[in-house]
PDB file of C-alpha atoms and ligand atoms in Angstrom:
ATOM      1  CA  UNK A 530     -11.842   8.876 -34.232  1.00 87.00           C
ATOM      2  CA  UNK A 531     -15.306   9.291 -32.162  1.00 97.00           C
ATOM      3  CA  UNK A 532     -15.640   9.376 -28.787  1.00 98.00           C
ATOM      4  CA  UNK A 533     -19.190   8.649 -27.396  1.00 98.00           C
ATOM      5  CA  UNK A 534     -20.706   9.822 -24.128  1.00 98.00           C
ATOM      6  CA  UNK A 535     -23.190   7.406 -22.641  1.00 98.00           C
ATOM      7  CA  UNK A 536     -26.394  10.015 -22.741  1.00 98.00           C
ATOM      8  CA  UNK A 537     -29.171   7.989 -20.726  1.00 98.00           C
ATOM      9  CA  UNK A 538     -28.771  10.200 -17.837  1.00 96.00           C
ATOM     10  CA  UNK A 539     -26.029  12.377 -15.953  1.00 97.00           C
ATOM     11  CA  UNK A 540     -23.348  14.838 -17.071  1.00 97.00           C
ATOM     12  CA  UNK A 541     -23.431  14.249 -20.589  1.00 98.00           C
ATOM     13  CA  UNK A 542     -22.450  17.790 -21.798  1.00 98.00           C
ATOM     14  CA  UNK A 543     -19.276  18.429 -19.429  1.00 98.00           C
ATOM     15  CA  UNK A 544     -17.822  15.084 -20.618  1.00 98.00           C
ATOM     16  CA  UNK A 545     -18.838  16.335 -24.521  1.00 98.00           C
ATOM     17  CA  UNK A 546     -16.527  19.653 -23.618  1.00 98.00           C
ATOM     18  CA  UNK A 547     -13.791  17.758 -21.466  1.00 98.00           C
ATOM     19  CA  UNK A 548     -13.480  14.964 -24.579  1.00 98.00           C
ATOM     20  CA  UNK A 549     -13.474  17.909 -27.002  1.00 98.00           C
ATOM     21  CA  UNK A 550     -10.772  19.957 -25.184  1.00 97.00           C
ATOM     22  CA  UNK A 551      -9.307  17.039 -25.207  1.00 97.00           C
ATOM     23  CA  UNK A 552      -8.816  16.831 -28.886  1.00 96.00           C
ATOM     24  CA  UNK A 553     -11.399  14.132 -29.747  1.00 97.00           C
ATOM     25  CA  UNK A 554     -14.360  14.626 -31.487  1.00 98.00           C
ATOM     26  CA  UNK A 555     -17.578  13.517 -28.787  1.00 98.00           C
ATOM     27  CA  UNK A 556     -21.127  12.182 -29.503  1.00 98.00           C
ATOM     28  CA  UNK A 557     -23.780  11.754 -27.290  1.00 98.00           C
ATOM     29  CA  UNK A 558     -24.693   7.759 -27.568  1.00 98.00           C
ATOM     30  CA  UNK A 559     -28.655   6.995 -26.864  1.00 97.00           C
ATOM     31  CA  UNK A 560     -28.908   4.032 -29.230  1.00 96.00           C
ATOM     32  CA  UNK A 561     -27.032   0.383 -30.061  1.00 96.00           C
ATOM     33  CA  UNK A 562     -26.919   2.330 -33.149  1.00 97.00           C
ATOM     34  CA  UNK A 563     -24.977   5.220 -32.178  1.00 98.00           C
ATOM     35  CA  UNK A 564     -22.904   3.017 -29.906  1.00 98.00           C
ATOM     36  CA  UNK A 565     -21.780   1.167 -33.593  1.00 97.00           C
ATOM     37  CA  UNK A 566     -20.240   4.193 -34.666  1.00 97.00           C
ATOM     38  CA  UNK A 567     -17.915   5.093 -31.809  1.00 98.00           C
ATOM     39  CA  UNK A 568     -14.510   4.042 -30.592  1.00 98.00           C
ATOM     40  CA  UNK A 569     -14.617   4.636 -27.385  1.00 98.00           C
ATOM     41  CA  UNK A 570     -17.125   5.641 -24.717  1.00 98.00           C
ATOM     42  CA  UNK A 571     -17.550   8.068 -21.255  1.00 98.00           C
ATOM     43  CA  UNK A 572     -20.151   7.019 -18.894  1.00 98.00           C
ATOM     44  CA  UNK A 573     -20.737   9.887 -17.143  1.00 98.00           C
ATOM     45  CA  UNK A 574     -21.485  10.748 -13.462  1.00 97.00           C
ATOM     46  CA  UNK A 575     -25.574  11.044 -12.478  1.00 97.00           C
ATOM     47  CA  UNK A 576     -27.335   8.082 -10.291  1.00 97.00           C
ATOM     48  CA  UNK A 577     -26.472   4.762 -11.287  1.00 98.00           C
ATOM     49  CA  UNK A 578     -29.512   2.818 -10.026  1.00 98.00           C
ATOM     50  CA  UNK A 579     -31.606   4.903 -12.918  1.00 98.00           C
ATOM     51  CA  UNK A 580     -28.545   4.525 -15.420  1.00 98.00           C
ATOM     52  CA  UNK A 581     -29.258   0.893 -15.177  1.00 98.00           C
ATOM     53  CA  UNK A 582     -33.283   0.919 -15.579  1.00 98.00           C
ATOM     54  CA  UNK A 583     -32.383   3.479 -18.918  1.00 98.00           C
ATOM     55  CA  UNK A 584     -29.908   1.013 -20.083  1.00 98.00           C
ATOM     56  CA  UNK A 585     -32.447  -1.804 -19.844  1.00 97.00           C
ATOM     57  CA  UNK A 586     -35.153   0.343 -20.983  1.00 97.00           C
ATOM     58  CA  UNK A 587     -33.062   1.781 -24.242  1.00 96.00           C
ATOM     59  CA  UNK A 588     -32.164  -2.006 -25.024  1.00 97.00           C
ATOM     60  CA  UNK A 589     -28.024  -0.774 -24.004  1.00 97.00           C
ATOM     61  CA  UNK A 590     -27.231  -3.197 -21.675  1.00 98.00           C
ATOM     62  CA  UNK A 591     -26.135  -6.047 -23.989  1.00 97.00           C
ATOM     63  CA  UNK A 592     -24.926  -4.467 -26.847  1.00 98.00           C
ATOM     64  CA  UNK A 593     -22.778  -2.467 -24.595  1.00 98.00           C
ATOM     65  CA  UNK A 594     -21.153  -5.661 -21.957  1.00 98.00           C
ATOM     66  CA  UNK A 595     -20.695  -6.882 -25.855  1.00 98.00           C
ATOM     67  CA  UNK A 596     -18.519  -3.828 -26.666  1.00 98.00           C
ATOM     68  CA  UNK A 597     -16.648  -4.097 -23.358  1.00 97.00           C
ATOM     69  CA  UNK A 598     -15.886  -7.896 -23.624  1.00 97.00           C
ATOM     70  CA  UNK A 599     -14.636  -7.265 -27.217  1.00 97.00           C
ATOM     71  CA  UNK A 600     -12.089  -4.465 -25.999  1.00 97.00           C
ATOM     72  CA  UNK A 601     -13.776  -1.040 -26.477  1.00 98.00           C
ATOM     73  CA  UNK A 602     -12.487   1.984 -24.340  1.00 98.00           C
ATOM     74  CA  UNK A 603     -14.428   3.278 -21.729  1.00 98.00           C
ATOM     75  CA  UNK A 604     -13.863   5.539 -19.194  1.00 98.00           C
ATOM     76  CA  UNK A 605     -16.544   5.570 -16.241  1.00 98.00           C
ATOM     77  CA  UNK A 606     -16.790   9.022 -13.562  1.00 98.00           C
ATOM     78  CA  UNK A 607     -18.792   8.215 -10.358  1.00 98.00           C
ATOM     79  CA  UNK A 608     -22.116   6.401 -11.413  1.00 98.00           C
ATOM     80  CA  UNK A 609     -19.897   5.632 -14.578  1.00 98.00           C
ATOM     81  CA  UNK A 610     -17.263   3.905 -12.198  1.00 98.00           C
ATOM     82  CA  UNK A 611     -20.459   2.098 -10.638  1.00 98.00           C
ATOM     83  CA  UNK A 612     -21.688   0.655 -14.115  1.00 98.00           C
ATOM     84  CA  UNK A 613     -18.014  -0.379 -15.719  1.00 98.00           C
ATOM     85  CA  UNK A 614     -17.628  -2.426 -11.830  1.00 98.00           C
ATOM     86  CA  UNK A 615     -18.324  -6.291 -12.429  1.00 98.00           C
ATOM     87  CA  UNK A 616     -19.394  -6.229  -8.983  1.00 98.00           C
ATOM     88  CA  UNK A 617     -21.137  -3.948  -6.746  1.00 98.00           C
ATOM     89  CA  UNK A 618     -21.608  -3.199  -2.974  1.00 98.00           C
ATOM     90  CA  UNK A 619     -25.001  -0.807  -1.456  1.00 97.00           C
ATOM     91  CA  UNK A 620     -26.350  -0.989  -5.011  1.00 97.00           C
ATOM     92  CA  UNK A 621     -30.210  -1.843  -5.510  1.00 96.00           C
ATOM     93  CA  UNK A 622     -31.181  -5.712  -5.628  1.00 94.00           C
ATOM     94  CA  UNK A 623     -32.100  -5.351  -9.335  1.00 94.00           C
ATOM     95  CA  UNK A 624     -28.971  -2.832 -10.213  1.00 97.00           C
ATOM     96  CA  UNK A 625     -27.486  -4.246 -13.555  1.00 97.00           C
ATOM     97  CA  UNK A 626     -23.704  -2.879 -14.409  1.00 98.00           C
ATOM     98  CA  UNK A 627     -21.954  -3.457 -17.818  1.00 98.00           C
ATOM     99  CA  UNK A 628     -18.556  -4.518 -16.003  1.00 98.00           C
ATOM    100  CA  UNK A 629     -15.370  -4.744 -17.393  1.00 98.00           C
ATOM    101  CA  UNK A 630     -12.852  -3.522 -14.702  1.00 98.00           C
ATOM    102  CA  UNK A 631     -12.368  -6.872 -11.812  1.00 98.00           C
ATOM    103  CA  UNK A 632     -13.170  -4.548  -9.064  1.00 98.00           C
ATOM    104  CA  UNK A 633     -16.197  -4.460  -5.869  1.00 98.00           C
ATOM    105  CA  UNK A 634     -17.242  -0.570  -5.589  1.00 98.00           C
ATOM    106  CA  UNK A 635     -18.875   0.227  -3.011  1.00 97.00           C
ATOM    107  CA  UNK A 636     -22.094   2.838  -3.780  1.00 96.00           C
ATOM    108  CA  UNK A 637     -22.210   6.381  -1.869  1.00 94.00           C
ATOM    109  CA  UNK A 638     -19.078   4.975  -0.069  1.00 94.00           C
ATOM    110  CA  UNK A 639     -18.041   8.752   0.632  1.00 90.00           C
ATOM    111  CA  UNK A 640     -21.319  10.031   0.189  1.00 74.00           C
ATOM    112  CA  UNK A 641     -22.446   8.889   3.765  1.00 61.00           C
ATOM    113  CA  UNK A 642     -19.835  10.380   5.665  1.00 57.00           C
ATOM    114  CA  UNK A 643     -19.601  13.856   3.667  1.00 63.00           C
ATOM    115  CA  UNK A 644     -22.061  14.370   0.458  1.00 78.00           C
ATOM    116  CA  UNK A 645     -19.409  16.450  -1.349  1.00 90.00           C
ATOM    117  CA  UNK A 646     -16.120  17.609  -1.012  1.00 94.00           C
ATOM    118  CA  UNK A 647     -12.840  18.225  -3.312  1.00 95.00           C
ATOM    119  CA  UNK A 648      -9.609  17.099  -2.278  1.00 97.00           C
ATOM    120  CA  UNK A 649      -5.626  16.962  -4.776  1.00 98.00           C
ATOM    121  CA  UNK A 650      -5.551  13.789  -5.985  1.00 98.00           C
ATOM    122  CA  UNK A 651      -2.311  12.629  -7.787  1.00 98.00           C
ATOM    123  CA  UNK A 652      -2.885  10.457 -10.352  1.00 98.00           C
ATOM    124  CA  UNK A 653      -0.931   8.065 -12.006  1.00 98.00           C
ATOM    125  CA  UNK A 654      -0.185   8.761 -15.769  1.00 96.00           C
ATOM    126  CA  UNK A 655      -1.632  12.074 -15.403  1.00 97.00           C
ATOM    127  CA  UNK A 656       2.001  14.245 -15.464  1.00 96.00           C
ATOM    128  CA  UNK A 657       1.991  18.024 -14.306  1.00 97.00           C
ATOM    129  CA  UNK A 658       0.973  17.795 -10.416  1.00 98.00           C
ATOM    130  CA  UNK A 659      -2.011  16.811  -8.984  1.00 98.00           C
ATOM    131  CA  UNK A 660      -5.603  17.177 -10.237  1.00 98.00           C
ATOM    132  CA  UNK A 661      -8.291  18.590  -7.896  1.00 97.00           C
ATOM    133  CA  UNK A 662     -10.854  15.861  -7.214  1.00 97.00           C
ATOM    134  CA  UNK A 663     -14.551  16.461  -7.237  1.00 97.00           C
ATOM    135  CA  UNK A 664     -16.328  13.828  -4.969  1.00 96.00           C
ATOM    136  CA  UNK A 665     -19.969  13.412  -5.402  1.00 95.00           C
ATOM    137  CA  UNK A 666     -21.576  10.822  -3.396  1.00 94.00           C
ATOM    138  CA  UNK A 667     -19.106   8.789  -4.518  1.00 96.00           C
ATOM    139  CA  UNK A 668     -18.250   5.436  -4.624  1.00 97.00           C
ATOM    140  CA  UNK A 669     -14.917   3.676  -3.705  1.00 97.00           C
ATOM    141  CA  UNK A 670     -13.085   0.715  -4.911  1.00 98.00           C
ATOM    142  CA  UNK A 671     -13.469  -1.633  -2.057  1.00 98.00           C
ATOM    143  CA  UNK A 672     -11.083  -4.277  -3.719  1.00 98.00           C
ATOM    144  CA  UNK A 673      -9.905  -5.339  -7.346  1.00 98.00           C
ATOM    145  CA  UNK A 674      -8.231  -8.574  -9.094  1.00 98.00           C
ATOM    146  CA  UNK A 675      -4.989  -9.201  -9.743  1.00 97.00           C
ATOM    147  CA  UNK A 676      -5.203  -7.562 -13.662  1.00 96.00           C
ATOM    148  CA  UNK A 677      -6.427  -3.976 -12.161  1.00 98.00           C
ATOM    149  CA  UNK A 678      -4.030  -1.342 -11.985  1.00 98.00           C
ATOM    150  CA  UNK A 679      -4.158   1.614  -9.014  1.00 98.00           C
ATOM    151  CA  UNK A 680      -3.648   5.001 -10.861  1.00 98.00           C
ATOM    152  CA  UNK A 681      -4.842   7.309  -7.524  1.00 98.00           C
ATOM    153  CA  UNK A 682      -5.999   6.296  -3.714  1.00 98.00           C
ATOM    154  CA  UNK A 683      -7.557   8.521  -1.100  1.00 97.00           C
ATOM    155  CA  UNK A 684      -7.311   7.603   2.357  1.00 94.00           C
ATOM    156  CA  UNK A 685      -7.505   3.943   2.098  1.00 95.00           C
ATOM    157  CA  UNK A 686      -9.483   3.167  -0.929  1.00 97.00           C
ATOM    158  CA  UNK A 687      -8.663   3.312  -4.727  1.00 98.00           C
ATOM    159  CA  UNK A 688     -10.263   6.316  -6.321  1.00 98.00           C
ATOM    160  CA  UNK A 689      -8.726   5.772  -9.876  1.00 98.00           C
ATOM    161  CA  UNK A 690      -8.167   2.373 -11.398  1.00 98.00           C
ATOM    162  CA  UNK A 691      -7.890   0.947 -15.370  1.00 98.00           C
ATOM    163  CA  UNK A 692      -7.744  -2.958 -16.441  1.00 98.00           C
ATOM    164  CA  UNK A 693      -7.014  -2.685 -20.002  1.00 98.00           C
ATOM    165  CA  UNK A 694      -8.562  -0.626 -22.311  1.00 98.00           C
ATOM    166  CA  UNK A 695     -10.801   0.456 -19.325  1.00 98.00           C
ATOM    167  CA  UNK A 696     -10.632   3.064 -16.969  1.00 98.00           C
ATOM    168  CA  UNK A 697     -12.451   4.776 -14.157  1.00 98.00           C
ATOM    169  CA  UNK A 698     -12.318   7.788 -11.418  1.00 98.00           C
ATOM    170  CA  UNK A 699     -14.637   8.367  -8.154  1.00 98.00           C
ATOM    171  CA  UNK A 700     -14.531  11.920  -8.679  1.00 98.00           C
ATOM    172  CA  UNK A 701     -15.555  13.940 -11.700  1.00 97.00           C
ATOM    173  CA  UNK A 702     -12.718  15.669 -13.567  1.00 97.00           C
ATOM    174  CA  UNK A 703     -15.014  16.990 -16.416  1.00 96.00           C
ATOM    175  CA  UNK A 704     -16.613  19.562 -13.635  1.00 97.00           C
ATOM    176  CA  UNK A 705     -13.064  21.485 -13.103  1.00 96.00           C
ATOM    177  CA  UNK A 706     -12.160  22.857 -16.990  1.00 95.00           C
ATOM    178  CA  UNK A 707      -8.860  19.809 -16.417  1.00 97.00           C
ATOM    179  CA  UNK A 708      -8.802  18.013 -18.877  1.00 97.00           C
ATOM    180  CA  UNK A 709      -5.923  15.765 -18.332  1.00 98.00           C
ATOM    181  CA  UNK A 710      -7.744  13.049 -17.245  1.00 98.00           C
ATOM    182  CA  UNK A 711      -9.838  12.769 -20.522  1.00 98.00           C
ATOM    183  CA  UNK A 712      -6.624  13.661 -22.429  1.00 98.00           C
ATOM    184  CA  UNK A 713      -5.167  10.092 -20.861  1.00 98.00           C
ATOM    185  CA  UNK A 714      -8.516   8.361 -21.542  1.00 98.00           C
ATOM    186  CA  UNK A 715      -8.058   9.868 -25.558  1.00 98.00           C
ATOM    187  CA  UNK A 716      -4.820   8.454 -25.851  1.00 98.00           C
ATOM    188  CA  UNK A 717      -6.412   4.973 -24.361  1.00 98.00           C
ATOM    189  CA  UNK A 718      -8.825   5.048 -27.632  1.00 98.00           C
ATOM    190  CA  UNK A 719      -6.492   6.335 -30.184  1.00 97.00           C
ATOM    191  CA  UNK A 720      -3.595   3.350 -29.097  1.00 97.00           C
ATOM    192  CA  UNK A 721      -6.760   0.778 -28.943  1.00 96.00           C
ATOM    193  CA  UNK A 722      -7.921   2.100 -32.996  1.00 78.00           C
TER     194      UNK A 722
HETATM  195  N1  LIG B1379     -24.346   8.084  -5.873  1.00 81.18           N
HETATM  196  C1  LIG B1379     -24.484   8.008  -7.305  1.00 81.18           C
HETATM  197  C2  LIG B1379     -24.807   6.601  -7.758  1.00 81.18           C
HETATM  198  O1  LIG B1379     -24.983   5.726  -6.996  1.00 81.18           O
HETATM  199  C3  LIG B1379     -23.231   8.497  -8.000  1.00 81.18           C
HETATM  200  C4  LIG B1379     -23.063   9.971  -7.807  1.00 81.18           C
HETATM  201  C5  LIG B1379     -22.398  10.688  -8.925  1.00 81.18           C
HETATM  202  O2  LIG B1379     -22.252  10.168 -10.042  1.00 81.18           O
HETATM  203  N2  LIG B1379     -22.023  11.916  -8.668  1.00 81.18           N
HETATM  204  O3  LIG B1379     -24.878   6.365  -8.917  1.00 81.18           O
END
């Protein structure tokens, strides 16, 4: 089982260490080609406006919302949670996503009022206490469909949230050496294979 991290831009090589902690073996995935030969994927934190234009640019848009649709995991931190949103708030006009979680996020939601900051965030199906959340100029789940589960909230917005095979976090686990979070999104890919 392969595990490929989305490596147009961002944090590709924490996710590569988190995933492999994790007990999967993790690809960076550049090309439709490379995106064949994986089971799952991590879309990793960075700036999601530029995400997009790579996406476009590396012809990864389609075959990618083709993936999703048909059921591949992903798992989306920060800009990741941005690009697996079918519907985005503060994004650029021409800001594509590849969807698959019925959920608004808003962009820099948290980023305005404080650019960084950690706080414990307990998350659902994560056992063992909480995990310490790294927040980013991150976004927040303004509001989701009915088929969207809430794994973690902070103040009054959902932080952590999976429909289906798909999951996502505003902070960035795969910058604090705890790999639970990746350890959950493993056993999402080895239950969907
Ligand atoms: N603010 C970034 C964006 O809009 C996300 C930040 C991050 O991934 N740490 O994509």
């Amino acid at each position: 089982m392969s595990i490929g991290v989305l490596a147009l831009q961002g944090d590709v090589r924490e996710h590569l260490t988190a995933l492999a902690a994790a007990g999967a073996e993790a690809r960076p995935v550049r090309r439709a080609e490379e995106l064949a030969e994986v089971q799952g994927l991590v879309i990793p934190g960075g700036e999601s406006t530029t995400m997009s234009k790579l996406a476009v640019i590396f012809g990864m848009l389609e075959p990618l919302r083709e993936r999703v649709r048909a059921g591949m995991p992903v798992y989306g931190t920060c800009a990741g949670m941005i690009m697996v949103a079918d519907k985005i708030l503060d994004g650029r006009d021409d800001q594509e996503t590849f969807g698959g979680i019925d959920m608004t996020v808003r962009r820099n939601a948290f980023g305005r009022q404080n650019e960084s900051f950690e706080a414990a965030i307990e998350v659902e199906g994560v056992e063992g206490g909480p995990v310490e959340g790294v927040f980013i100029r991150a976004p927040w789940v303004e509001s989701v469909g009915a088929g969207v589960d809430v794994l973690a909230t902070y103040g009054d917005h959902a932080v952590a949230v999976r429909q289906g095979n798909v999951l996502a976090t505003s902070f960035h686990p795969e910058l604090t050496g705890d790999h639970r979070v990746h350890a959950l999104f493993v056993d999402i890919v080895r239950s969907a294979g």
